[in-house]
Rosetta silent file (secondary structure, phi, psi, omega in degrees, C-alpha in Angstrom):
SEQUENCE: MIDPVAAPKPRPAPELAPHELRILVAVDQERGFTAAAARLGMTQSAVSRAVRGCERKLGTVLFDRGRHGARPTEAGTRAVAYARRILRLLEAMGPEVRAAGAGAGAGEVAGPLRIAAFRSVAAHLLPPVLARLTARHPGLTPQVRIVRELGRGTAGEVAHGRADLGLATLDGAGASPVPGLVAARLFTEEYALVHPQGHPAPRGLPLVDWDENCGSYTRDWWDRQDWIPPATIDVEDDTVAVSLVSQGLGMAIMPRTALLGAPAGLAVTDLGPRPPSRYVGYVTTPELAGTAAVRALIRELRELALPEGLAAA
SCORE:     score description
SCORE:     0.000 S_00000001
   1 L     0.000  154.805 -177.662   57.037   -5.066   -5.789 S_00000001
   2 L   -88.365  141.366  177.737   54.113   -6.002   -3.807 S_00000001
   3 L   -86.891  113.708  176.862   52.572   -9.367   -4.248 S_00000001
   4 L   -47.350  -46.573 -173.473   48.778   -8.663   -5.014 S_00000001
   5 L   -62.416  -34.799 -174.894   48.016  -12.064   -3.520 S_00000001
   6 L  -102.662    7.101  167.543   49.658  -11.423   -0.171 S_00000001
   7 L   -52.006  138.536  174.464   48.558   -7.631   -0.093 S_00000001
   8 L   -66.446  139.834  172.429   46.207   -6.938    2.966 S_00000001
   9 L   -97.010  144.005  176.959   42.574   -6.676    1.911 S_00000001
  10 L   -52.080  139.093  177.973   40.752   -3.699    3.350 S_00000001
  11 L   -82.463  141.315 -170.895   38.773   -4.397    6.277 S_00000001
  12 L   -80.895  158.246 -169.514   35.013   -3.910    5.926 S_00000001
  13 L   -76.561  126.630  175.407   33.535   -0.954    7.862 S_00000001
  14 L   -49.221  135.886  178.131   31.797   -2.072   11.065 S_00000001
  15 L   -90.327  135.904  177.549   28.018   -2.283   10.884 S_00000001
  16 L   -73.035  133.424  170.938   25.477   -0.642   13.152 S_00000001
  17 L   -78.321  160.836 -179.210   23.234   -3.074   14.869 S_00000001
  18 H   -54.624  -40.373 -173.702   19.266   -2.527   14.953 S_00000001
  19 H   -75.366  -21.198  177.099   19.311   -1.282   18.564 S_00000001
  20 H   -76.863  -33.494  178.511   22.104    1.389   17.679 S_00000001
  21 H   -58.685  -44.666 -175.525   19.872    2.504   14.584 S_00000001
  22 H   -58.304  -48.823  176.311   16.904    2.798   17.048 S_00000001
  23 H   -52.320  -48.142 -175.176   19.151    5.102   19.327 S_00000001
  24 H   -66.193  -50.327  177.635   20.020    7.388   16.774 S_00000001
  25 H   -46.739  -60.835  175.816   16.489    7.738   15.577 S_00000001
  26 H   -54.516  -32.091 -176.289   15.337    8.537   19.285 S_00000001
  27 H   -79.870  -21.253  177.787   18.206   11.047   19.921 S_00000001
  28 H   -70.517  -55.089 -178.212   17.155   12.813   16.571 S_00000001
  29 H   -67.637  -34.830 -178.361   13.396   12.913   17.567 S_00000001
  30 H   -95.024    2.475 -175.800   13.970   14.007   21.137 S_00000001
  31 L    36.637   48.702  160.187   16.757   16.273   20.323 S_00000001
  32 L   171.556  163.015 -171.731   18.664   14.905   23.195 S_00000001
  33 H   -73.882  -36.137 -176.827   20.295   11.946   25.114 S_00000001
  34 H   -75.595  -42.484  168.331   18.358   12.130   28.312 S_00000001
  35 H   -57.491  -30.198 -168.024   14.815   12.345   26.555 S_00000001
  36 H   -87.535  -33.680  171.386   15.819    9.790   24.261 S_00000001
  37 H   -55.824  -49.525  173.631   17.102    7.488   27.043 S_00000001
  38 H   -52.207  -64.457 -155.111   13.442    7.946   28.802 S_00000001
  39 H   -68.719  -21.611 -179.572   11.671    7.072   25.613 S_00000001
  40 L  -112.298    8.901  172.612   13.903    3.746   25.121 S_00000001
  41 L    74.054   20.759 -176.487   14.025    2.654   29.002 S_00000001
  42 L  -117.714 -173.172  178.318   17.684    3.091   29.078 S_00000001
  43 L   -95.062  152.737  171.726   20.152    5.228   30.993 S_00000001
  44 H   -61.152  -30.836  177.722   21.495    8.479   29.568 S_00000001
  45 H   -62.139  -46.161 -175.355   25.102    7.140   29.790 S_00000001
  46 H   -55.804  -37.859 -169.621   24.050    4.150   27.801 S_00000001
  47 H   -78.626  -52.245  173.339   22.592    6.140   25.251 S_00000001
  48 H   -47.639  -41.072  174.345   25.725    8.422   25.012 S_00000001
  49 H   -62.847  -50.107 -167.841   28.134    5.395   24.833 S_00000001
  50 H   -68.513  -32.896  165.130   26.015    4.035   22.005 S_00000001
  51 H   -47.211  -57.070 -177.950   26.162    7.282   20.023 S_00000001
  52 H   -63.084  -21.265  174.406   29.879    7.483   20.444 S_00000001
  53 H   -75.776  -37.283 -175.240   30.136    3.921   19.217 S_00000001
  54 H   -75.311  -26.793  177.119   28.194    4.603   16.198 S_00000001
  55 H   -77.002  -27.440  175.769   30.194    7.694   15.273 S_00000001
  56 H   -61.438  -64.062  174.051   33.522    5.691   15.813 S_00000001
  57 H   -52.585  -28.475 -174.510   32.122    3.096   13.373 S_00000001
  58 H  -106.174   -0.075  161.377   30.951    5.533   10.773 S_00000001
  59 L    69.829   34.555  170.021   34.080    7.769   11.316 S_00000001
  60 L  -156.815  151.078 -177.826   32.132   11.043   11.803 S_00000001
  61 L   -70.847  129.129  172.167   30.426   13.137   14.479 S_00000001
  62 L  -102.663   -7.859  178.607   26.634   12.634   14.201 S_00000001
  63 E  -144.524  127.847  167.938   25.175   15.018   16.767 S_00000001
  64 E   -75.478  129.049  178.130   26.442   18.500   18.027 S_00000001
  65 E  -102.344  138.314  172.641   26.234   18.429   21.908 S_00000001
  66 E  -176.975 -170.056 -179.761   25.598   21.415   23.875 S_00000001
  67 L   -54.950  -34.786 -172.916   23.396   23.397   26.336 S_00000001
  68 L   -87.335   -2.479  175.016   20.472   23.117   23.652 S_00000001
  69 E   118.870 -122.872  178.079   20.651   19.341   23.870 S_00000001
  70 E  -137.349  123.618  171.812   21.765   17.194   20.606 S_00000001
  71 E  -122.957  135.074 -177.248   21.235   18.322   17.194 S_00000001
  72 E   -59.843  128.318  158.018   22.192   16.090   14.026 S_00000001
  73 L   -59.284  173.337 -170.416   24.929   17.211   12.084 S_00000001
  74 H   -83.258  -23.983  166.806   24.513   17.061    8.322 S_00000001
  75 H   -68.751  -31.901  171.890   26.246   13.501    8.442 S_00000001
  76 H   -65.004  -39.635  162.150   23.875   12.819   11.355 S_00000001
  77 H   -53.860  -38.402 -174.740   20.910   13.730    9.221 S_00000001
  78 H   -86.246  -26.768  169.683   21.827   11.345    6.594 S_00000001
  79 H   -64.791  -42.836  177.937   22.436    8.508    9.129 S_00000001
  80 H   -62.565  -35.970  176.955   19.178    8.957   10.669 S_00000001
  81 H   -58.070  -56.726  175.235   17.571    8.998    7.455 S_00000001
  82 H   -56.405  -49.307  175.118   19.164    5.642    6.712 S_00000001
  83 H   -54.270  -47.854  178.606   18.400    4.266   10.166 S_00000001
  84 H   -61.091  -44.042  179.065   14.804    4.988    9.661 S_00000001
  85 H   -67.963  -28.557 -170.882   14.460    3.349    6.342 S_00000001
  86 H   -78.305  -45.919 -168.965   16.638    0.133    7.367 S_00000001
  87 H   -67.613  -35.381 -164.551   14.270   -0.106   10.627 S_00000001
  88 H   -71.460  -32.230  177.225   11.150    0.337    8.461 S_00000001
  89 H   -65.806  -43.926 -173.194   12.429   -2.519    6.122 S_00000001
  90 H   -67.317  -18.731  172.817   13.143   -4.731    9.155 S_00000001
  91 H   -63.095  -45.088 -176.288    9.534   -3.942   10.319 S_00000001
  92 H   -96.541   -4.801  174.714    8.233   -5.226    6.957 S_00000001
  93 H   -66.187  -35.566 -171.471   10.347   -8.251    6.638 S_00000001
  94 H   -68.524  -55.752 -168.874    8.539  -10.572    8.867 S_00000001
  95 H   -64.531  -39.648 -178.572    5.077  -10.010    7.026 S_00000001
  96 H   -66.176  -39.925 -173.766    6.550  -10.013    3.414 S_00000001
  97 H   -71.154  -39.303 -174.743    8.602  -13.192    4.098 S_00000001
  98 H   -68.365  -45.955  175.201    5.452  -15.052    5.720 S_00000001
  99 H   -48.901  -47.583  175.798    3.214  -13.846    2.532 S_00000001
 100 H   -70.059  -28.942  176.239    5.896  -15.439    0.305 S_00000001
 101 H   -78.665  -16.903 -175.430    5.895  -18.597    2.200 S_00000001
 102 H   -85.906   -7.822  170.315    2.178  -18.928    2.223 S_00000001
 103 L   112.938  162.117  176.224    2.217  -18.901   -1.542 S_00000001
 104 L   -60.398  139.118  175.292    0.959  -16.130   -4.065 S_00000001
 105 L    71.643   -7.985  165.201   -2.071  -14.325   -2.969 S_00000001
 106 L   -62.933  -42.617  179.533   -2.219  -16.233    0.297 S_00000001
 107 L   -69.862  150.844  179.361   -0.677  -13.710    2.444 S_00000001
 108 L   -95.835  148.673 -174.871   -2.518  -11.020    4.204 S_00000001
 109 L   -96.289  122.938 -171.924   -1.346   -7.339    3.658 S_00000001
 110 L  -145.329  165.492  174.581   -1.168   -6.018    7.226 S_00000001
 111 E   111.845  175.838  173.486    0.643   -3.406    9.392 S_00000001
 112 E   -76.687  151.755  172.386    1.152    0.217    9.600 S_00000001
 113 E  -131.434  106.602 -166.169    1.125    2.320    6.250 S_00000001
 114 E  -101.799  121.132 -177.112    2.643    5.760    6.825 S_00000001
 115 E  -118.041  153.766  169.826    1.647    8.265    3.981 S_00000001
 116 E  -121.941  150.793 -176.809    2.608   11.982    3.731 S_00000001
 117 E  -167.145  146.734  170.212    0.342   14.199    1.618 S_00000001
 118 L   -83.147  158.618 -154.322   -0.377   17.980    1.239 S_00000001
 119 H   -63.604  -33.067 -175.213   -3.450   19.096    2.611 S_00000001
 120 H   -79.276  -23.134  156.953   -5.830   19.505   -0.329 S_00000001
 121 H   -56.928  -50.018 -177.380   -5.125   15.997   -1.456 S_00000001
 122 H   -69.879  -35.412  174.534   -5.309   14.569    1.765 S_00000001
 123 H   -63.011  -48.371 -167.709   -8.661   16.188    2.409 S_00000001
 124 H   -98.739  -44.033 -163.497  -10.528   15.532   -0.795 S_00000001
 125 L  -103.702  -17.777  179.976   -8.839   12.602   -2.791 S_00000001
 126 H   -78.693  -46.109 -174.443   -7.277   10.373   -0.044 S_00000001
 127 H   -63.500  -36.118  171.610  -10.291    9.134    2.058 S_00000001
 128 H   -58.602  -37.407 -175.953  -11.951    7.300   -0.687 S_00000001
 129 H   -71.758  -30.517  173.012   -8.904    5.599   -1.525 S_00000001
 130 H   -87.204  -36.369  159.134   -8.061    4.438    2.051 S_00000001
 131 H   -31.571  -61.269  176.786  -11.709    3.405    2.456 S_00000001
 132 H   -71.793  -32.380 -174.483  -11.424    0.913   -0.352 S_00000001
 133 H   -62.113  -48.873 -160.006   -7.834    0.114    0.670 S_00000001
 134 H   -97.605   -4.914  156.319   -8.692   -0.857    4.324 S_00000001
 135 H   -62.695  -43.367  176.753  -11.970   -2.655    3.018 S_00000001
 136 H   -84.115  -18.666 -177.225   -9.865   -4.914    0.936 S_00000001
 137 L  -135.943   71.504  179.404   -7.061   -5.183    3.571 S_00000001
 138 L   -54.815  -27.770 -176.003   -8.502   -4.841    7.126 S_00000001
 139 L   -73.887   -4.677  178.803   -5.152   -5.679    8.727 S_00000001
 140 E   -82.654  140.323  172.990   -3.602   -2.333    7.228 S_00000001
 141 E  -118.940   75.739 -177.428   -3.423    0.672    9.527 S_00000001
 142 E   -56.719  143.805  169.321   -2.934    3.841    7.352 S_00000001
 143 E  -123.072  104.213 -175.486   -1.181    6.724    9.160 S_00000001
 144 E   -88.029  124.470  166.038   -1.680   10.246    7.363 S_00000001
 145 E  -118.157  138.399  171.802    0.568   13.245    8.030 S_00000001
 146 E   -98.007  124.499 -168.305    0.033   16.467    6.428 S_00000001
 147 L  -121.683  126.228  161.967    3.015   18.015    4.984 S_00000001
 148 L   -49.860  139.965  179.599    3.480   21.589    3.454 S_00000001
 149 L  -106.615   57.961 -178.926    4.400   21.227    0.062 S_00000001
 150 L  -127.801  154.320 -179.883    7.293   23.609    0.261 S_00000001
 151 L    55.805 -110.866 -171.177   11.130   22.800   -0.207 S_00000001
 152 L   -91.958  -13.336  171.863   11.619   19.048   -0.113 S_00000001
 153 H    51.593 -146.289  173.734    8.009   18.658    1.035 S_00000001
 154 H   -49.955  -50.053 -168.010    6.271   15.174    1.090 S_00000001
 155 H   -60.101  -30.646 -169.923    9.131   13.642   -0.843 S_00000001
 156 H   -76.968  -28.752 -179.320   11.670   14.706    1.815 S_00000001
 157 H   -62.540  -33.757  178.364    9.356   12.865    4.453 S_00000001
 158 H   -70.665  -43.321 -178.206    9.990    9.615    2.356 S_00000001
 159 H   -56.626  -27.949  173.595   13.424   10.314    1.897 S_00000001
 160 L   -90.077    0.334 -175.458   14.099   10.678    5.609 S_00000001
 161 L    74.607   18.994  173.640   12.250    7.656    6.291 S_00000001
 162 L   -95.338    2.598  178.107    9.323    9.209    7.942 S_00000001
 163 L  -147.453  142.694  176.640    6.726    8.169    5.307 S_00000001
 164 L   -78.973  -39.889 -179.550    6.421    5.016    3.180 S_00000001
 165 E  -145.861  146.439  177.768    4.811    6.913    0.312 S_00000001
 166 E  -125.191  129.785  176.954    4.262   10.596   -0.264 S_00000001
 167 E   -86.980  118.344 -171.870    1.542   12.211   -2.422 S_00000001
 168 E  -141.177  166.359  175.425    3.797   14.925   -4.032 S_00000001
 169 E   -97.515  128.273 -161.583    3.915   17.445   -6.873 S_00000001
 170 E   -97.219  164.610  164.801    6.195   16.283   -9.678 S_00000001
 171 L   -91.909 -177.908 -168.028    8.111   18.115  -12.173 S_00000001
 172 L   -77.503    3.253  161.365    7.367   18.050  -15.742 S_00000001
 173 L   -91.873    1.971  178.536    9.108   14.909  -16.554 S_00000001
 174 L    86.580   11.824  173.333    7.349   13.056  -13.750 S_00000001
 175 L   -97.681  155.794 -176.311   10.219   13.044  -11.448 S_00000001
 176 L   -80.499  148.044 -174.403   10.572   13.453   -7.869 S_00000001
 177 L   -61.596  -30.607  172.626   11.601   16.666   -6.329 S_00000001
 178 L  -101.932  120.174 -168.682   14.182   14.630   -4.173 S_00000001
 179 L   -80.361  167.263 -169.271   16.418   12.419   -6.163 S_00000001
 180 L    74.162   14.724  173.314   16.738    8.417   -5.545 S_00000001
 181 L  -105.383  148.854 -176.785   13.051    7.995   -5.122 S_00000001
 182 E   -78.727  135.446  179.286   10.674    6.077   -7.244 S_00000001
 183 E  -142.905  157.722  175.745    8.025    8.355   -8.581 S_00000001
 184 E  -157.501  149.350  174.607    4.834    8.180  -10.998 S_00000001
 185 E   -80.161  153.791  160.972    2.210   10.676  -11.969 S_00000001
 186 E  -117.652  -35.105  165.303   -1.249   10.120  -11.101 S_00000001
 187 E  -146.571  177.609  166.716   -2.918   13.213  -12.532 S_00000001
 188 E  -116.551  131.785  175.424   -2.618   16.601  -13.845 S_00000001
 189 E  -120.947  131.558 -175.393   -4.497   19.510  -12.367 S_00000001
 190 E   -83.811  166.147 -179.763   -5.161   22.916  -13.814 S_00000001
 191 E  -104.694  149.363 -174.542   -4.976   26.076  -12.042 S_00000001
 192 E  -142.001  154.181  177.448   -8.163   28.500  -11.913 S_00000001
 193 E   -83.449  126.218 -178.125   -9.204   32.094  -11.075 S_00000001
 194 E  -122.707  141.859 -176.662  -11.469   31.843   -7.789 S_00000001
 195 E  -161.973  155.828  175.101  -13.261   35.024   -7.056 S_00000001
 196 E   -52.335  131.773  179.176  -16.456   36.309   -5.369 S_00000001
 197 L   -54.958  142.312  177.989  -19.489   35.330   -7.119 S_00000001
 198 L    70.436    9.226  179.963  -21.182   37.865   -9.393 S_00000001
 199 L   -73.832  134.618  179.304  -18.110   40.429   -9.279 S_00000001
 200 L   -74.402  -18.868 -170.873  -18.078   42.073  -12.689 S_00000001
 201 L  -138.887   69.294  179.830  -14.417   42.508  -12.934 S_00000001
 202 H   -56.450  -32.127 -178.603  -12.443   39.796  -11.119 S_00000001
 203 H   -77.198  -11.294 -175.415   -9.122   40.187  -12.552 S_00000001
 204 H   -81.395  -11.750 -167.508   -9.262   43.753  -11.131 S_00000001
 205 L   -83.831  151.120  175.781   -9.360   42.499   -7.591 S_00000001
 206 L   -50.442  149.075  165.824   -6.641   42.411   -4.990 S_00000001
 207 E   -95.224  124.661  166.963   -4.659   39.071   -4.799 S_00000001
 208 E   -78.171  111.556  178.371   -4.854   36.601   -2.109 S_00000001
 209 E  -117.283  165.824 -179.153   -1.930   34.414   -2.193 S_00000001
 210 E  -122.278  162.226  178.799   -0.417   31.232   -0.248 S_00000001
 211 L   -67.975  -36.204 -174.057    2.911   30.140    0.523 S_00000001
 212 L   -87.732   -0.906 -165.698    2.712   26.833   -1.349 S_00000001
 213 L   -95.419   26.153 -176.398    1.482   28.592   -4.549 S_00000001
 214 L  -125.087   37.693  179.141    4.919   29.480   -5.997 S_00000001
 215 L   -71.432  176.834  173.722    6.056   26.303   -7.617 S_00000001
 216 H   -65.008  -40.504 -179.875    8.138   26.013  -10.757 S_00000001
 217 H   -59.215  -22.856 -176.943    5.067   24.530  -12.723 S_00000001
 218 H  -109.517  -16.971 -170.636    3.145   28.047  -12.519 S_00000001
 219 H   -47.269  -52.348 -178.091    6.218   30.528  -12.347 S_00000001
 220 H   -62.163  -31.313 -172.459    6.866   30.768  -15.838 S_00000001
 221 H   -78.263  -30.911 -173.577    3.093   31.219  -16.759 S_00000001
 222 H   -70.229  -39.672 -168.204    2.612   33.718  -13.739 S_00000001
 223 H   -80.550  -14.969  172.127    5.604   36.013  -14.853 S_00000001
 224 L   -83.316   -0.370 -165.256    3.905   36.360  -18.423 S_00000001
 225 L   -99.967  106.337 -170.684    0.681   37.687  -16.914 S_00000001
 226 L   -80.479   -9.555  179.345    0.741   41.648  -16.704 S_00000001
 227 L   -92.174   -1.934 -171.241   -2.628   41.657  -15.004 S_00000001
 228 L  -101.994  123.161 -175.989   -1.855   39.898  -11.826 S_00000001
 229 L   -91.880  165.661 -177.460   -0.851   42.330   -9.288 S_00000001
 230 L   -62.105  148.227 -171.790    1.388   41.679   -6.270 S_00000001
 231 E   -50.445  125.047  179.133    0.019   39.902   -3.383 S_00000001
 232 E   -93.688  -42.144 -177.694   -2.227   42.220   -1.005 S_00000001
 233 E  -132.426  141.234  165.863   -2.621   39.360    1.580 S_00000001
 234 E  -127.114  143.095  179.933   -0.348   36.280    2.034 S_00000001
 235 E  -135.511  175.956 -173.006   -1.116   33.230    4.056 S_00000001
 236 L   -98.375  -25.807 -173.495    0.175   29.894    4.966 S_00000001
 237 L  -133.527  135.905 -178.757   -2.758   27.641    3.971 S_00000001
 238 H   -54.522  -30.428  179.508   -4.911   27.332    0.941 S_00000001
 239 H   -64.973  -36.488  176.187   -8.137   26.826    3.057 S_00000001
 240 H   -72.770  -36.406  178.421   -7.560   30.372    4.483 S_00000001
 241 H   -64.486  -36.663 -177.664   -7.069   31.847    1.052 S_00000001
 242 H   -75.430  -31.225 -166.605  -10.139   30.340   -0.409 S_00000001
 243 H   -93.709   -0.821  169.037  -12.298   31.427    2.716 S_00000001
 244 H   -90.582  -27.882  175.738  -10.820   35.364    2.447 S_00000001
 245 H   -79.246  -36.990  178.057  -11.863   35.388   -1.223 S_00000001
 246 L   -59.251  -30.586 -178.071  -15.449   33.723   -0.226 S_00000001
 247 L  -102.643   12.997  165.179  -15.778   36.993    1.974 S_00000001
 248 L    98.603   14.905 -174.817  -15.005   39.543   -0.688 S_00000001
 249 L   -97.029    5.560 -178.829  -11.337   40.418    0.089 S_00000001
 250 L   152.129 -172.956 -179.642   -9.798   39.543   -3.325 S_00000001
 251 E  -116.758  164.508  170.363   -9.359   36.854   -5.988 S_00000001
 252 E  -139.458  161.305  174.943   -6.779   34.052   -5.880 S_00000001
 253 E  -108.183  116.234  175.925   -5.036   31.724   -8.545 S_00000001
 254 E  -144.977  167.049 -178.235   -5.214   28.215   -7.236 S_00000001
 255 E   -79.308  157.785 -173.789   -5.025   24.479   -8.269 S_00000001
 256 H   -50.703  -47.621 -172.613   -8.380   22.545   -8.644 S_00000001
 257 H   -57.446  -35.812 -177.779   -7.889   20.354   -5.656 S_00000001
 258 H   -77.867    1.934 -173.502   -7.647   23.234   -3.388 S_00000001
 259 H  -117.745    4.918 -178.569  -10.950   24.438   -4.603 S_00000001
 260 L   -80.873  143.208 -173.733  -12.771   21.211   -4.010 S_00000001
 261 L    70.100   13.925  179.025  -15.309   21.655   -0.994 S_00000001
 262 L   -55.910  151.216  172.159  -15.129   25.460   -1.316 S_00000001
 263 L   -67.026  168.228  171.027  -17.646   27.408    0.537 S_00000001
 264 L   -53.547  158.082  170.203  -20.665   29.205   -0.999 S_00000001
 265 L    89.322   14.839 -178.018  -20.258   32.439   -2.678 S_00000001
 266 E  -122.668  147.526  173.035  -17.329   31.778   -4.693 S_00000001
 267 E  -120.305  150.622 -175.088  -16.908   31.335   -8.609 S_00000001
 268 E  -117.854  110.422 -172.964  -14.337   29.516  -10.368 S_00000001
 269 E  -120.222  127.336  177.829  -13.258   30.776  -13.749 S_00000001
 270 L   -51.044  149.118  176.527  -10.865   29.380  -16.376 S_00000001
 271 L   -88.497   18.281 -174.200   -7.576   30.756  -17.069 S_00000001
 272 L    89.518 -172.302 -174.810   -7.751   30.607  -20.926 S_00000001
 273 L   -68.417  -22.340  160.801   -6.773   27.971  -23.216 S_00000001
 274 L  -113.914   74.200 -174.941   -3.465   27.374  -21.739 S_00000001
 275 L   -81.448  167.227 -179.309   -3.645   27.602  -18.180 S_00000001
 276 L   -67.012  157.166  161.876   -0.702   26.648  -15.730 S_00000001
 277 E  -153.487  174.522 -173.287   -0.986   23.140  -14.203 S_00000001
 278 E  -134.892  150.829  174.953    0.848   20.913  -11.975 S_00000001
 279 E   -99.938  115.030  179.664    1.561   17.241  -11.814 S_00000001
 280 E  -114.758  137.813 -163.048    0.600   15.213   -8.819 S_00000001
 281 E  -144.029 -179.123  164.481    2.064   11.702   -8.291 S_00000001
 282 E  -129.487  165.107 -169.491    3.298    9.576   -5.599 S_00000001
 283 E  -134.339  131.492 -174.900    6.767    8.940   -4.479 S_00000001
 284 E  -144.446  166.465  174.092    8.306    6.167   -2.597 S_00000001
 285 L   -76.043  152.633 -173.900   11.856    4.434   -1.867 S_00000001
 286 L   -62.710  -39.181 -178.972   13.164    1.852   -4.228 S_00000001
 287 L   -76.956  -23.543  169.655   13.088   -0.656   -1.441 S_00000001
 288 L   -78.711  -21.353  177.908    9.641    0.050   -0.281 S_00000001
 289 L   -55.442  -27.757 -176.276    8.273    0.157   -3.923 S_00000001
 290 L   -92.852  -20.564  178.218    7.944   -3.702   -3.596 S_00000001
 291 L   -61.796  154.664 -170.509    6.215   -4.120   -0.481 S_00000001
 292 H   -69.060  -32.482 -179.117    2.884   -5.582   -0.387 S_00000001
 293 H   -60.275  -45.548  178.632    1.398   -2.603    1.519 S_00000001
 294 H   -71.509  -34.279 -175.474    2.766    0.123   -0.779 S_00000001
 295 H   -72.526  -36.054 -173.886    1.860   -1.847   -3.933 S_00000001
 296 H   -63.428  -53.963  175.594   -1.711   -2.326   -2.514 S_00000001
 297 H   -51.833  -48.663 -174.031   -1.956    1.553   -2.099 S_00000001
 298 H   -63.010  -41.328  177.428   -0.551    2.462   -5.345 S_00000001
 299 H   -61.658  -45.423  175.214   -3.232    0.274   -7.083 S_00000001
 300 H   -60.891  -30.625 -178.031   -6.000    2.029   -5.204 S_00000001
 301 H   -80.190  -33.937  169.945   -4.655    5.606   -6.057 S_00000001
 302 H   -55.642  -25.602 -177.459   -4.536    4.557   -9.861 S_00000001
 303 L  -102.815   15.450  176.999   -8.166    3.590   -9.624 S_00000001
 304 L   -61.233  135.139 -178.091   -9.037    7.009   -8.092 S_00000001
 305 L   -90.925  109.997 -177.257  -12.314    8.504   -9.669 S_00000001
 306 L   -87.591  134.075  169.886  -10.858   12.333  -10.413 S_00000001
 307 L   -68.018  162.844 -177.730  -13.012   15.253  -10.089 S_00000001
 308 L   -48.588  141.165 -171.996  -13.739   17.863  -12.781 S_00000001
 309 L    76.395   10.156  165.261  -10.494   19.748  -13.723 S_00000001
 310 E  -123.778  135.989 -178.569   -8.201   16.745  -13.022 S_00000001
 311 E  -121.032  145.766  176.720   -7.043   14.606  -15.696 S_00000001
 312 E   -70.714  156.826 -179.245   -5.392   11.255  -15.309 S_00000001
 313 L   -81.988    0.000    0.000   -1.640   10.959  -16.223 S_00000001
């Protein structure tokens, strides 16, 4: 019988140092060891050795090497996402700790704030939010990336460590489309029929559709409508769809934020007493949700004055 006291304890897994995390992120971004080395001011052989060391510590291959360069494996994609998130926390650690040491309310909210948003929200709703935010916290430097709301969308950018907060479409329960993130609703927006102004029978026009317009929040409603024809024109961007409709090329069914700032010549018609709608909110990581910069942004988002057709959550 083995004495449990004398039994050897399992050795903890070796930890990766911050410089190793930076190397993994650089190789992923540059898709190669040579380019990553140039970015970091290192030699190619040093980067290669560091990656092999990370793979030994983690016990798996992180990058496929070949003539194409270096591409992350599934394990590598997960490792790089963790690396980005850890490095972001290390970056936030100094200001957060100094603010805590200065006492409640005494610390300055400063530094970069990375935001991922889909186009209509970024163009029409985010600017006044950031104007108020930077007026109250001049040391903050918001960085906004436009991300198409397809697949993992803006939530995927947050999960992969490329954004601190994402403005995303949430499911009916207000949950993030990517598990493991903190999410909360900000507003609900209805869909409407947009068509050339003055047309006598807009529902009989050809359909102009766009790639991001096929979410689960509209699919059930869409399937029940026998008047909607197959799309005559498919485009990648909602602004293109609106522009085509304004030129008389058809009608479109679009969320209200996509119609803000629409060109002249358009009419917007309600889709009945129970129109389709989608929930828009924010997502962030559990560790960044408590940082001063993200909290400040969330406060401003919650104070947003909503245009007609959008209702607070």
